[in-house]
């Protein structure tokens, strides 16, 4: 049994923490921002006042918060994680944040003698609940091996990509692919429906061919049914594409299709959809076309 600090028990973090708890690990939760989830506490998690106290009690400290500024705050605020770590401890950031900022955070944490892993995830709320997340890890081989049993409680496809920052780079690449696939499915279904075909039947036909994909299967169905309750919010995918586009500028790259997908997400946000699931990208296309594939 490991002593694990878990900071960030939202849509993704709570089921991840629950899976660690179900695997027999002792959880320590910080109440510096929100109250610890009652069900986790009832099952044995210990709620503490600050990230520093969590870091002092735990061997592994996992952070799962929305964006780079929140990670920096949790780590380096007054009474933050950095104030409670030292040799023998491992800080694991499972948020999706800037690769360049990750390298800076890692150096600061490692200066204390602790280890640092960036380990962003893919698989959404469904994967978090099922313990089937893909986990992309950056950091030392030794730290990765120590943390592997924890990752195995939360995910299935677990890969050490390389050194600190490389896990976050892999996650940004993942989010580019996911966004462009969502846009491709949305454009295809919109084209089919506008031409008078039943988009549900078109999706069914495409599922058996080379166009078949998890995005077409899961998000295509969401688009057809109009079920856009968030598993992964548009605002969060916008954040990830901002990381991609900012990184591309630093590298002197042009990512035209990524930029276009971001513009469609921005259309969704402009019509009140920041909190929709990212499969609702189709609603941005529908808004521009003044046509819906659903009979609403």
XYZ file of C-alpha atoms in Angstrom:
296
model
C 0.000 0.000 0.000
C 1.307 3.432 -0.948
C 0.531 6.741 0.712
C -0.780 8.936 -2.104
C -1.632 12.616 -2.038
C -4.253 13.426 -4.671
C -4.958 17.070 -5.463
C -7.764 17.774 -7.952
C -10.825 15.551 -7.602
C -12.983 16.857 -10.464
C -14.622 15.044 -13.385
C -11.428 13.117 -14.143
C -9.580 13.241 -10.845
C -12.257 11.843 -8.570
C -12.696 8.491 -10.362
C -8.909 8.214 -10.741
C -8.508 8.759 -7.002
C -11.296 6.266 -6.338
C -9.528 3.607 -8.402
C -6.346 4.142 -6.392
C -8.335 3.834 -3.192
C -10.030 0.654 -4.432
C -6.576 -0.769 -5.190
C -5.761 -0.499 -1.488
C -3.779 2.732 -1.366
C -4.152 5.372 1.357
C -5.280 8.752 0.012
C -4.546 12.210 1.389
C -6.642 15.054 -0.054
C -6.134 18.817 0.139
C -9.005 21.126 1.083
C -7.190 24.342 0.177
C -9.711 25.013 -2.604
C -12.741 22.702 -2.243
C -13.993 20.256 0.360
C -12.741 16.720 -0.139
C -15.375 14.447 -1.736
C -17.403 12.926 1.079
C -17.501 9.443 -0.432
C -13.706 9.280 -0.673
C -13.372 10.432 2.938
C -15.987 7.926 4.095
C -13.967 5.202 2.349
C -10.840 6.160 4.280
C -9.234 9.159 2.570
C -7.752 11.736 4.942
C -8.546 15.397 4.273
C -5.822 17.930 5.076
C -5.833 21.716 4.904
C -3.037 22.458 2.418
C -1.008 20.882 -0.398
C 2.081 21.171 1.830
C 0.493 18.939 4.472
C -0.520 16.440 1.784
C 3.030 16.366 0.437
C 4.463 15.848 3.917
C 2.232 12.835 4.571
C 2.401 11.144 1.163
C 5.097 9.268 -0.734
C 3.497 10.073 -4.104
C 1.733 13.386 -4.765
C -0.594 13.386 -7.781
C -1.897 16.649 -9.234
C -4.923 16.620 -11.575
C -6.093 20.183 -12.214
C -7.257 22.035 -15.358
C -4.303 24.087 -16.646
C -0.732 25.310 -16.248
C -1.503 28.181 -13.816
C -3.409 25.825 -11.492
C -0.527 23.329 -11.460
C 1.939 26.130 -10.683
C -0.327 27.364 -7.897
C -0.711 23.936 -6.278
C 3.027 23.264 -6.459
C 4.518 26.621 -5.551
C 1.893 28.620 -3.658
C 2.517 29.480 -0.028
C 1.906 26.129 1.729
C 2.141 24.384 -1.654
C 3.439 20.946 -2.555
C 7.020 22.175 -3.010
C 7.135 23.180 0.659
C 6.442 19.601 1.722
C 8.542 17.447 -0.601
C 12.067 16.121 -0.376
C 14.139 13.012 -1.045
C 12.137 9.823 -1.468
C 8.980 11.518 -2.711
C 7.567 11.569 -6.255
C 5.417 14.395 -7.619
C 3.219 13.249 -10.520
C 1.396 15.864 -12.582
C -1.420 14.141 -14.487
C -2.923 17.423 -15.712
C -2.585 18.482 -19.358
C -0.346 21.546 -19.397
C 2.501 23.305 -21.204
C 5.504 21.060 -21.965
C 7.925 23.970 -21.507
C 6.400 24.963 -18.150
C 6.533 21.295 -17.117
C 10.299 21.234 -17.602
C 10.642 24.306 -15.368
C 8.372 22.844 -12.672
C 10.308 19.571 -12.759
C 13.638 21.299 -12.208
C 12.303 23.174 -9.184
C 10.840 20.044 -7.597
C 13.932 17.942 -8.319
C 16.093 20.604 -6.636
C 14.489 19.477 -3.361
C 15.644 15.903 -3.926
C 12.201 14.652 -4.968
C 11.399 13.047 -8.331
C 8.985 14.517 -10.885
C 6.855 12.813 -13.526
C 4.527 14.442 -16.020
C 1.842 11.867 -16.793
C -1.138 13.350 -18.664
C -3.975 11.021 -19.601
C -6.360 10.334 -22.454
C -9.646 8.463 -22.337
C -12.043 10.965 -20.824
C -14.423 10.451 -17.928
C -15.368 6.997 -19.219
C -11.745 5.860 -19.155
C -11.158 7.450 -15.754
C -14.089 5.549 -14.245
C -13.143 2.271 -15.936
C -9.461 2.536 -15.015
C -8.600 2.233 -18.701
C -6.854 5.552 -19.343
C -3.908 5.945 -21.671
C -1.082 7.478 -19.644
C 1.848 9.266 -21.317
C 4.781 9.687 -18.947
C 7.850 11.913 -18.939
C 10.584 11.529 -16.333
C 13.326 9.224 -15.144
C 13.119 5.467 -15.628
C 13.551 4.931 -11.883
C 10.658 7.234 -10.946
C 8.485 5.677 -13.637
C 9.090 2.174 -12.289
C 8.221 3.306 -8.754
C 4.980 4.895 -9.914
C 3.973 2.126 -12.348
C 1.685 0.248 -9.904
C -0.254 3.489 -9.385
C -0.594 4.047 -13.109
C -1.776 0.461 -13.527
C -4.633 1.138 -11.108
C -5.787 4.027 -13.295
C -4.928 3.029 -16.850
C -4.214 0.309 -19.373
C -1.948 1.806 -22.057
C 0.962 3.189 -20.041
C 4.027 4.482 -21.900
C 7.151 6.213 -20.690
C 7.701 8.557 -23.625
C 10.961 10.072 -22.417
C 12.201 12.743 -20.020
C 10.283 15.516 -18.260
C 8.067 17.385 -20.708
C 7.838 14.517 -23.173
C 4.659 13.164 -21.598
C 2.989 16.562 -22.004
C 4.250 16.778 -25.595
C 2.620 13.417 -26.334
C -0.646 14.627 -24.791
C -0.685 17.776 -26.924
C -0.127 15.579 -29.997
C -3.016 13.378 -28.829
C -5.318 16.374 -28.535
C -4.440 17.530 -32.046
C -5.412 14.117 -33.421
C -8.634 13.943 -31.392
C -9.750 17.445 -32.403
C -9.115 16.865 -36.092
C -10.924 13.525 -35.973
C -13.921 15.104 -34.255
C -13.990 17.799 -36.916
C -13.729 15.206 -39.704
C -16.650 13.196 -38.315
C -18.722 16.335 -37.771
C -18.117 17.618 -41.306
C -18.906 14.208 -42.808
C -22.197 13.852 -40.932
C -23.164 17.435 -41.727
C -22.417 16.862 -45.420
C -24.458 13.645 -45.419
C -27.472 15.143 -43.647
C -27.527 18.272 -45.804
C -27.551 15.991 -48.863
C -30.683 14.306 -47.514
C -29.122 11.093 -46.190
C -29.869 9.756 -42.723
C -26.698 10.600 -40.724
C -27.289 7.645 -38.394
C -27.315 5.250 -41.335
C -24.270 6.929 -42.856
C -22.417 6.519 -39.573
C -23.452 2.857 -39.435
C -22.133 2.289 -42.965
C -18.845 4.080 -42.279
C -18.195 2.139 -39.086
C -17.449 -0.989 -41.138
C -14.846 0.620 -43.386
C -11.520 2.388 -43.245
C -13.226 5.503 -41.834
C -14.251 3.571 -38.738
C -12.804 4.956 -35.503
C -13.522 5.384 -31.804
C -14.417 9.016 -32.529
C -16.963 7.977 -35.171
C -18.335 5.307 -32.844
C -18.679 7.334 -29.644
C -18.757 10.990 -30.661
C -20.594 10.337 -33.915
C -23.422 8.874 -31.872
C -23.360 11.877 -29.546
C -23.621 14.208 -32.546
C -26.598 12.331 -33.964
C -28.438 12.112 -30.636
C -27.447 15.620 -29.489
C -26.163 14.373 -26.129
C -23.461 16.895 -25.289
C -23.178 16.622 -21.500
C -19.462 17.027 -20.890
C -17.120 14.122 -20.674
C -14.420 16.521 -21.873
C -15.447 20.165 -22.144
C -14.848 22.309 -25.209
C -13.098 24.889 -23.006
C -10.528 22.278 -21.966
C -9.920 21.163 -25.537
C -9.466 24.816 -26.495
C -6.830 25.046 -23.769
C -5.009 22.028 -25.186
C -5.095 23.372 -28.740
C -3.769 26.687 -27.438
C -0.811 24.720 -26.066
C -0.334 23.109 -29.477
C -0.495 26.387 -31.365
C 1.739 28.227 -28.897
C 4.266 25.409 -29.082
C 4.106 25.458 -32.864
C 4.912 29.175 -32.868
C 7.928 28.523 -30.631
C 9.103 25.800 -33.025
C 8.400 27.769 -36.207
C 5.719 25.287 -37.322
C 2.441 25.854 -39.128
C -0.460 23.657 -37.950
C -3.265 24.905 -40.230
C -5.842 22.210 -39.485
C -5.293 22.528 -35.740
C -5.862 26.268 -36.052
C -9.048 25.664 -38.034
C -10.420 23.233 -35.431
C -9.699 25.825 -32.756
C -11.713 28.382 -34.704
C -14.699 26.022 -34.813
C -14.407 25.442 -31.070
C -14.351 29.236 -30.694
C -17.612 29.420 -32.643
C -19.115 26.943 -30.184
C -17.894 29.053 -27.269
C -19.358 32.187 -28.850
C -22.834 30.597 -28.945
C -22.637 29.524 -25.308
C -21.010 26.118 -25.663
C -17.784 26.347 -23.660
C -19.141 23.778 -21.252
C -20.431 21.351 -23.886
C -18.665 18.078 -24.593
C -16.056 18.485 -27.345
C -18.183 16.308 -29.649
C -20.445 19.382 -29.820
C -17.926 20.881 -32.247
C -20.592 19.902 -34.788
C -22.862 22.599 -33.353
C -20.324 25.230 -34.424
C -20.412 23.862 -37.974
C -24.214 23.678 -37.855
C -24.365 27.281 -36.670
C -22.248 28.421 -39.621
C -24.344 26.335 -42.029
C -27.682 27.331 -40.482
C -28.581 23.643 -40.622
C -28.797 20.895 -37.993
C -28.358 17.173 -38.598
C -30.932 16.562 -35.827
C -34.624 17.314 -36.032
C -34.707 19.753 -33.141
